[in-house]
Short mmCIF file of C-alpha atoms in Angstrom, two decimals:
data_model
loop_
_atom_site.label_atom_id
_atom_site.label_comp_id
_atom_site.label_asym_id
_atom_site.label_seq_id
_atom_site.Cartn_x
_atom_site.Cartn_y
_atom_site.Cartn_z
CA MET W 17 -8.50 -2.43 21.26
CA ARG W 18 -8.75 -0.54 18.03
CA LYS W 19 -11.43 -1.59 15.57
CA PRO W 20 -9.98 -3.31 12.53
CA GLU W 21 -9.82 -1.29 9.38
CA PHE W 22 -7.89 -1.65 6.17
CA VAL W 23 -6.30 1.45 4.66
CA TYR W 24 -4.42 1.52 1.37
CA VAL W 25 -2.86 4.55 -0.28
CA SER W 26 -1.67 4.73 -3.87
CA TYR W 27 -0.25 7.60 -5.92
CA ILE W 28 -1.28 7.47 -9.55
CA GLU W 29 -0.34 9.52 -12.57
CA THR W 30 -3.84 10.33 -13.76
CA THR W 31 -6.62 12.85 -13.16
CA PRO W 32 -9.34 12.66 -10.48
CA GLU W 33 -11.95 12.39 -13.25
CA ARG W 34 -10.23 9.44 -14.95
CA LEU W 35 -9.78 7.71 -11.60
CA TRP W 36 -13.46 8.19 -10.77
CA GLU W 37 -14.33 6.72 -14.15
CA ALA W 38 -12.04 3.76 -13.50
CA LEU W 39 -13.74 3.07 -10.15
CA THR W 40 -17.30 3.34 -11.46
CA SER W 41 -17.26 2.02 -15.03
CA SER W 42 -17.43 -1.72 -15.66
CA ASP W 43 -15.52 -1.25 -18.91
CA PHE W 44 -12.57 -0.39 -16.68
CA THR W 45 -13.20 -2.53 -13.60
CA LYS W 46 -13.44 -5.68 -15.73
CA ARG W 47 -9.89 -5.01 -16.89
CA TYR W 48 -8.22 -4.56 -13.50
CA TRP W 49 -10.59 -6.37 -11.11
CA TRP W 50 -10.65 -9.99 -12.33
CA ASN W 51 -13.47 -9.32 -14.81
CA THR W 52 -15.71 -7.85 -12.09
CA SER W 53 -18.48 -5.42 -13.07
CA VAL W 54 -19.68 -2.61 -10.80
CA VAL W 55 -23.40 -2.05 -11.19
CA SER W 56 -25.07 1.12 -9.87
CA ASP W 57 -26.43 4.50 -10.95
CA TRP W 58 -24.00 5.97 -8.34
CA LYS W 59 -26.63 8.03 -6.51
CA VAL W 60 -26.68 8.06 -2.73
CA GLY W 61 -29.14 5.41 -1.53
CA SER W 62 -29.09 3.49 -4.82
CA PRO W 63 -28.22 -0.20 -4.95
CA PHE W 64 -24.64 -1.19 -5.72
CA SER W 65 -23.49 -4.65 -6.70
CA LEU W 66 -20.37 -6.46 -7.84
CA VAL W 67 -20.94 -9.02 -10.58
CA LEU W 68 -18.32 -11.58 -11.53
CA ASN W 69 -18.87 -13.54 -14.77
CA GLY W 70 -22.64 -13.03 -14.50
CA GLN W 71 -22.84 -13.98 -10.84
CA THR W 72 -23.58 -11.32 -8.22
CA THR W 73 -21.00 -11.57 -5.43
CA ASP W 74 -21.80 -8.46 -3.37
CA VAL W 75 -24.94 -6.38 -2.91
CA SER W 76 -25.14 -3.16 -0.95
CA GLU W 77 -25.76 0.55 -1.45
CA ILE W 78 -24.14 3.84 -2.32
CA LEU W 79 -23.48 5.85 0.85
CA GLU W 80 -21.65 8.89 -0.57
CA ALA W 81 -20.98 10.02 -4.13
CA ASP W 82 -19.16 13.31 -4.66
CA ARG W 83 -17.64 13.01 -8.12
CA PRO W 84 -14.63 13.07 -8.52
CA ARG W 85 -13.62 13.39 -4.88
CA ARG W 86 -15.27 10.83 -2.66
CA LEU W 87 -17.15 7.58 -3.17
CA SER W 88 -18.45 5.34 -0.41
CA TYR W 89 -20.48 2.17 -0.56
CA SER W 90 -21.48 -0.52 1.85
CA PHE W 91 -19.95 -3.90 1.16
CA HIS W 92 -21.79 -7.14 1.70
CA HIS W 93 -20.38 -10.34 0.30
CA ILE W 94 -23.15 -12.86 -0.37
CA LEU W 95 -21.50 -15.89 -1.98
CA ASN W 96 -20.00 -17.21 1.24
CA GLU W 97 -22.63 -18.13 3.83
CA ALA W 98 -20.67 -16.86 6.84
CA ALA W 99 -20.02 -13.54 5.10
CA ARG W 100 -23.68 -13.22 4.10
CA LYS W 101 -24.70 -13.40 7.76
CA GLU W 102 -22.48 -10.46 8.66
CA ARG W 103 -23.74 -6.91 8.55
CA PRO W 104 -22.31 -4.86 5.66
CA SER W 105 -18.94 -3.19 6.10
CA ARG W 106 -18.05 0.14 4.48
CA VAL W 107 -15.68 1.05 1.66
CA THR W 108 -14.62 4.66 1.02
CA PHE W 109 -12.43 5.99 -1.77
CA VAL W 110 -10.97 9.48 -1.33
CA ILE W 111 -9.46 11.02 -4.47
CA GLU W 112 -7.16 14.03 -3.99
CA PRO W 113 -4.96 15.91 -6.42
CA HIS W 114 -1.31 15.74 -5.26
CA GLY W 115 0.84 17.97 -7.43
CA LYS W 116 0.42 16.57 -10.93
CA LEU W 117 -0.62 13.21 -9.51
CA VAL W 118 -3.63 11.81 -7.74
CA LYS W 119 -3.57 10.32 -4.27
CA LEU W 120 -6.11 7.54 -3.80
CA THR W 121 -6.94 6.48 -0.25
CA LEU W 122 -9.11 3.43 0.25
CA THR W 123 -10.53 2.75 3.70
CA HIS W 124 -12.47 -0.45 4.35
CA GLU W 125 -13.94 -0.41 7.87
CA ASP W 126 -16.89 -1.07 10.13
CA PHE W 127 -16.49 -4.84 10.14
CA GLU W 128 -18.50 -7.14 12.33
CA ASP W 129 -16.44 -8.58 15.20
CA GLY W 130 -14.44 -11.54 13.91
CA SER W 131 -15.45 -10.79 10.32
CA VAL W 132 -14.60 -13.60 7.90
CA ILE W 133 -13.94 -11.17 5.05
CA LEU W 134 -11.13 -9.20 6.69
CA ASP W 135 -8.37 -11.53 5.48
CA GLY W 136 -9.69 -11.59 1.93
CA ILE W 137 -10.22 -7.87 1.53
CA SER W 138 -6.80 -7.10 3.09
CA LYS W 139 -5.15 -9.25 0.43
CA GLY W 140 -7.54 -8.39 -2.39
CA TRP W 141 -7.42 -4.59 -2.36
CA PRO W 142 -3.62 -4.25 -2.87
CA ALA W 143 -3.89 -6.49 -5.95
CA ILE W 144 -6.94 -4.65 -7.34
CA LEU W 145 -5.51 -1.18 -6.73
CA SER W 146 -2.03 -2.13 -8.05
CA SER W 147 -3.70 -3.33 -11.23
CA LEU W 148 -5.82 -0.17 -11.43
CA LYS W 149 -2.68 1.99 -11.16
CA SER W 150 -0.97 -0.02 -13.92
CA MET W 151 -4.01 0.30 -16.19
CA LEU W 152 -4.19 4.06 -15.77
CA GLU W 153 -0.44 4.66 -16.14
CA SER W 154 0.68 2.11 -18.72
CA GLY W 155 -2.62 1.14 -20.34
CA THR W 156 -2.23 -2.49 -19.27
CA ALA W 157 -3.81 -3.93 -16.14
CA LEU W 158 -2.02 -6.71 -14.24
CA ALA W 159 -2.94 -10.37 -14.60
CA ILE W 160 -2.57 -11.46 -10.99
CA PRO W 161 -3.60 -15.07 -10.35
CA ALA W 162 -6.07 -15.19 -7.43
CA ALA W 163 -3.99 -18.00 -5.91
CA ALA W 164 -1.06 -15.59 -5.48
CA LEU W 165 -3.09 -13.65 -2.93
CA ASP W 166 -2.97 -16.52 -0.45
CA ILE W 167 -6.44 -15.81 0.93
CA GLU W 168 -7.67 -18.11 3.73
CA GLY W 169 -10.45 -20.30 2.37
CA LEU W 170 -9.39 -19.80 -1.24
CA LYS W 171 -6.43 -22.14 -1.04
CA MET F 10 20.98 -9.23 16.04
CA ASN F 11 17.99 -11.22 17.28
CA ILE F 12 14.99 -10.15 15.25
CA SER F 13 12.45 -12.46 16.89
CA GLN F 14 11.40 -9.64 19.26
CA PHE F 15 10.28 -7.44 16.37
CA LYS F 16 6.62 -7.20 15.47
CA PRO F 17 5.19 -5.81 12.21
CA ALA F 18 3.71 -2.33 12.60
CA ILE F 19 3.26 -1.42 8.94
CA VAL F 20 2.64 -3.80 6.03
CA TYR F 21 2.27 -2.55 2.46
CA THR F 22 1.85 -4.87 -0.52
CA ILE F 23 2.14 -3.76 -4.12
CA TYR F 24 2.08 -5.75 -7.36
CA ILE F 25 4.46 -4.71 -10.12
CA ALA F 26 4.71 -5.74 -13.78
CA SER F 27 8.40 -6.59 -13.57
CA THR F 28 10.77 -9.38 -12.59
CA PRO F 29 12.03 -10.22 -9.07
CA GLU F 30 15.57 -9.33 -10.24
CA LYS F 31 14.54 -5.85 -11.39
CA VAL F 32 12.58 -5.18 -8.19
CA TRP F 33 15.63 -6.30 -6.18
CA GLU F 34 17.86 -3.98 -8.21
CA ALA F 35 15.48 -1.07 -7.63
CA LEU F 36 15.55 -1.66 -3.87
CA THR F 37 19.33 -1.99 -3.61
CA THR F 38 20.98 0.44 -6.02
CA ALA F 39 21.63 4.16 -5.71
CA GLU F 40 21.00 4.74 -9.41
CA LEU F 41 17.40 3.53 -9.31
CA SER F 42 16.53 4.60 -5.77
CA ARG F 43 17.44 8.21 -6.60
CA LYS F 44 14.72 8.17 -9.24
CA TYR F 45 11.81 6.89 -7.15
CA PHE F 46 12.88 7.87 -3.61
CA SER F 47 12.98 11.68 -3.86
CA GLY F 48 16.63 11.74 -4.91
CA ASN F 49 17.76 9.60 -1.98
CA ALA F 50 20.51 7.08 -2.70
CA VAL F 51 20.43 3.56 -1.25
CA GLU F 52 23.92 2.12 -0.76
CA VAL F 53 24.05 -1.42 0.53
CA ASP F 54 26.75 -4.00 1.00
CA LEU F 55 24.70 -7.08 0.13
CA ARG F 56 25.84 -9.57 2.73
CA VAL F 57 24.64 -10.28 6.26
CA GLY F 58 26.29 -7.72 8.52
CA GLY F 59 26.97 -5.39 5.58
CA ALA F 60 26.14 -1.69 5.84
CA TYR F 61 22.84 -0.26 4.57
CA ILE F 62 22.69 3.49 4.18
CA VAL F 63 20.51 6.06 2.50
CA ARG F 64 21.98 9.42 1.52
CA THR F 65 19.99 12.55 0.84
CA PRO F 66 20.54 14.28 -2.54
CA ASP F 67 23.23 16.47 -0.96
CA GLY F 68 25.13 13.39 0.22
CA ALA F 69 24.22 13.59 3.92
CA LEU F 70 23.63 10.37 5.82
CA HIS F 71 19.84 10.07 6.26
CA ILE F 72 19.31 6.45 7.23
CA SER F 73 21.84 3.96 8.48
CA GLY F 74 21.48 0.29 9.15
CA GLU F 75 22.79 -3.16 8.65
CA VAL F 76 21.85 -6.11 6.48
CA ILE F 77 20.17 -8.78 8.64
CA GLU F 78 18.87 -11.19 5.98
CA CYS F 79 19.94 -11.22 2.34
CA ASP F 80 18.43 -13.71 -0.10
CA PRO F 81 18.46 -12.15 -3.57
CA PRO F 82 16.04 -11.73 -5.28
CA ARG F 83 13.56 -12.91 -2.66
CA LYS F 84 14.11 -11.30 0.70
CA LEU F 85 16.06 -8.42 2.20
CA THR F 86 15.89 -7.49 5.87
CA ILE F 87 17.74 -4.44 7.12
CA THR F 88 17.81 -2.15 10.10
CA PHE F 89 16.56 1.21 8.91
CA ASN F 90 17.38 3.94 11.39
CA VAL F 91 16.73 7.56 10.55
CA ASN F 92 19.65 9.67 11.74
CA TRP F 93 17.76 12.03 13.98
CA PRO F 94 19.35 12.77 17.36
CA ALA F 95 18.17 10.38 20.11
CA LEU F 96 15.76 8.54 17.79
CA ILE F 97 17.28 5.11 18.21
CA GLU F 98 17.69 5.56 21.98
CA LYS F 99 14.02 6.49 22.40
CA LEU F 100 12.30 4.31 19.79
CA GLY F 101 14.72 1.43 19.39
CA PRO F 102 15.86 0.15 16.01
CA THR F 103 13.49 0.00 13.05
CA LEU F 104 13.53 -3.18 11.02
CA VAL F 105 12.48 -3.21 7.37
CA THR F 106 11.83 -6.38 5.38
CA TYR F 107 11.19 -6.56 1.66
CA GLU F 108 9.69 -9.79 0.37
CA ILE F 109 9.64 -10.34 -3.38
CA GLU F 110 7.49 -13.14 -4.78
CA PRO F 111 6.43 -14.04 -8.29
CA ALA F 112 2.64 -13.75 -8.78
CA GLY F 113 1.88 -15.18 -12.19
CA ASP F 114 3.72 -12.97 -14.66
CA VAL F 115 4.06 -10.10 -12.20
CA VAL F 116 5.81 -9.54 -8.88
CA LYS F 117 4.32 -9.15 -5.42
CA LEU F 118 6.42 -6.85 -3.25
CA THR F 119 5.63 -6.73 0.46
CA LEU F 120 7.17 -4.14 2.75
CA ILE F 121 7.11 -4.84 6.48
CA GLN F 122 8.25 -2.24 9.03
CA SER F 123 8.77 -3.83 12.45
CA HIS F 124 9.72 -2.64 15.91
CA ASP F 125 10.82 -4.31 19.14
CA ARG F 126 8.41 -2.22 21.26
CA PRO F 127 5.01 -0.57 20.84
CA ILE F 128 5.22 2.58 18.72
CA SER F 129 2.47 5.21 18.74
CA ASP F 130 0.25 5.89 15.74
CA ASP F 131 1.65 9.43 15.69
CA ILE F 132 5.18 8.14 15.13
CA LEU F 133 4.03 5.45 12.70
CA SER F 134 2.23 8.07 10.59
CA GLY F 135 5.64 8.79 9.04
CA GLY F 136 6.02 5.31 7.59
CA ARG F 137 2.33 5.00 6.81
CA SER F 138 2.49 8.07 4.60
CA GLY F 139 6.01 7.54 3.27
CA TRP F 140 6.01 3.92 2.12
CA PRO F 141 2.98 4.18 -0.21
CA ALA F 142 4.60 7.18 -1.92
CA ILE F 143 8.01 5.52 -2.29
CA LEU F 144 6.62 2.21 -3.51
CA SER F 145 4.01 3.78 -5.83
CA SER F 146 6.86 5.64 -7.47
CA LEU F 147 9.06 2.52 -7.66
CA LYS F 148 6.21 0.68 -9.41
CA SER F 149 5.74 3.49 -11.92
CA LEU F 150 9.48 3.57 -12.64
CA LEU F 151 9.66 -0.16 -13.35
CA GLU F 152 6.45 -0.24 -15.39
CA THR F 153 6.64 2.97 -17.39
CA GLY F 154 10.29 4.04 -17.11
CA GLU F 155 9.25 7.21 -15.29
CA ALA F 156 9.16 7.55 -11.52
CA LEU F 157 6.55 9.77 -9.89
CA ILE F 158 7.47 13.11 -8.43
CA ILE F 159 5.66 13.08 -5.10
CA LYS F 160 6.17 16.06 -2.87
CA MET F 161 6.09 14.84 0.71
CA ALA F 162 6.67 16.51 4.04
CA PRO F 163 6.93 14.54 7.30
CA PRO F 164 3.48 14.42 8.93
CA GLN F 165 3.00 17.20 11.49
CA ARG F 166 1.66 14.77 14.09
CA MET F 167 4.85 12.71 13.80
CA LEU F 168 7.11 15.76 14.17
CA GLU F 169 5.20 16.88 17.25
CA ALA F 170 5.35 13.43 18.81
CA LEU F 171 9.10 13.18 18.15
CA LYS F 172 9.67 16.60 19.66
CA LYS F 173 7.74 15.65 22.80
CA MET F 174 9.98 12.60 23.19
CA GLY F 175 13.09 14.74 22.86
CA ILE F 176 14.01 13.40 19.43
CA GLY F 177 15.63 15.95 17.15
CA THR F 178 14.29 16.54 13.63
CA PRO F 179 15.69 18.63 10.78
#
């Protein structure tokens, strides 16, 4: 059986540089990612963390950083005990010019067997990346209530 | 048509700053679909058993199907068969479901492409590359008034797989 992975593609009217900035600057991520900050110096091997309202939710490291083309970090959720016991999974963003647009491909993979985070990330990324697209194109991110995602364990 | 045999092969969810009614209109009218769907016109008779067709910009029949479930502005299920010779005989019908749900002040649109038999990744690469482009453009149209112009060609691996199965392509 194929290993589980989550892939999401979005086409965005922006530039690769602006999209890179939106993925790596907390000024932007707080707007489209439920007030989440991304904390790192974005060098390969450096620590990376997600911080929500002052509380660190994920800690991991930068695996690849090729601005503005490719960004990869490990992903280790630490708030939930079952998730904390799992080994980190891997998130990769590929940014490609597509005509006058940008094609963003997110791949989240390398999950532990039976990973408890698969349901949440599969429902979370479409909301986060939809909101990111709105912010870059219209200037206004989306206010999506977390309850609308219908994530197991968050109901 | 009994749709219980169909299993989802592709699921794509996108959130749109719009209303369920406007998303429904975008999915079911030629005027709006031409803008976000590379000039293709959706024409649908919105009742169970009604015809669903998509015409290319030159008016040729590209996709033909039938309305299976129709619950405006919440759910539309249609058969969605590309008019390539022998495609339906070899792959069976393709079922497409759009689910439209309010999510706070925005709309959650979920696209589900289902089949009644296993379909190879090579064949599915068509939908996996096409739906994100179509629905990204639909979202831009409803949010900014301007659809995206996304140049797309059918994936080479899909064309080769279709050819091997004896399915004609343009």
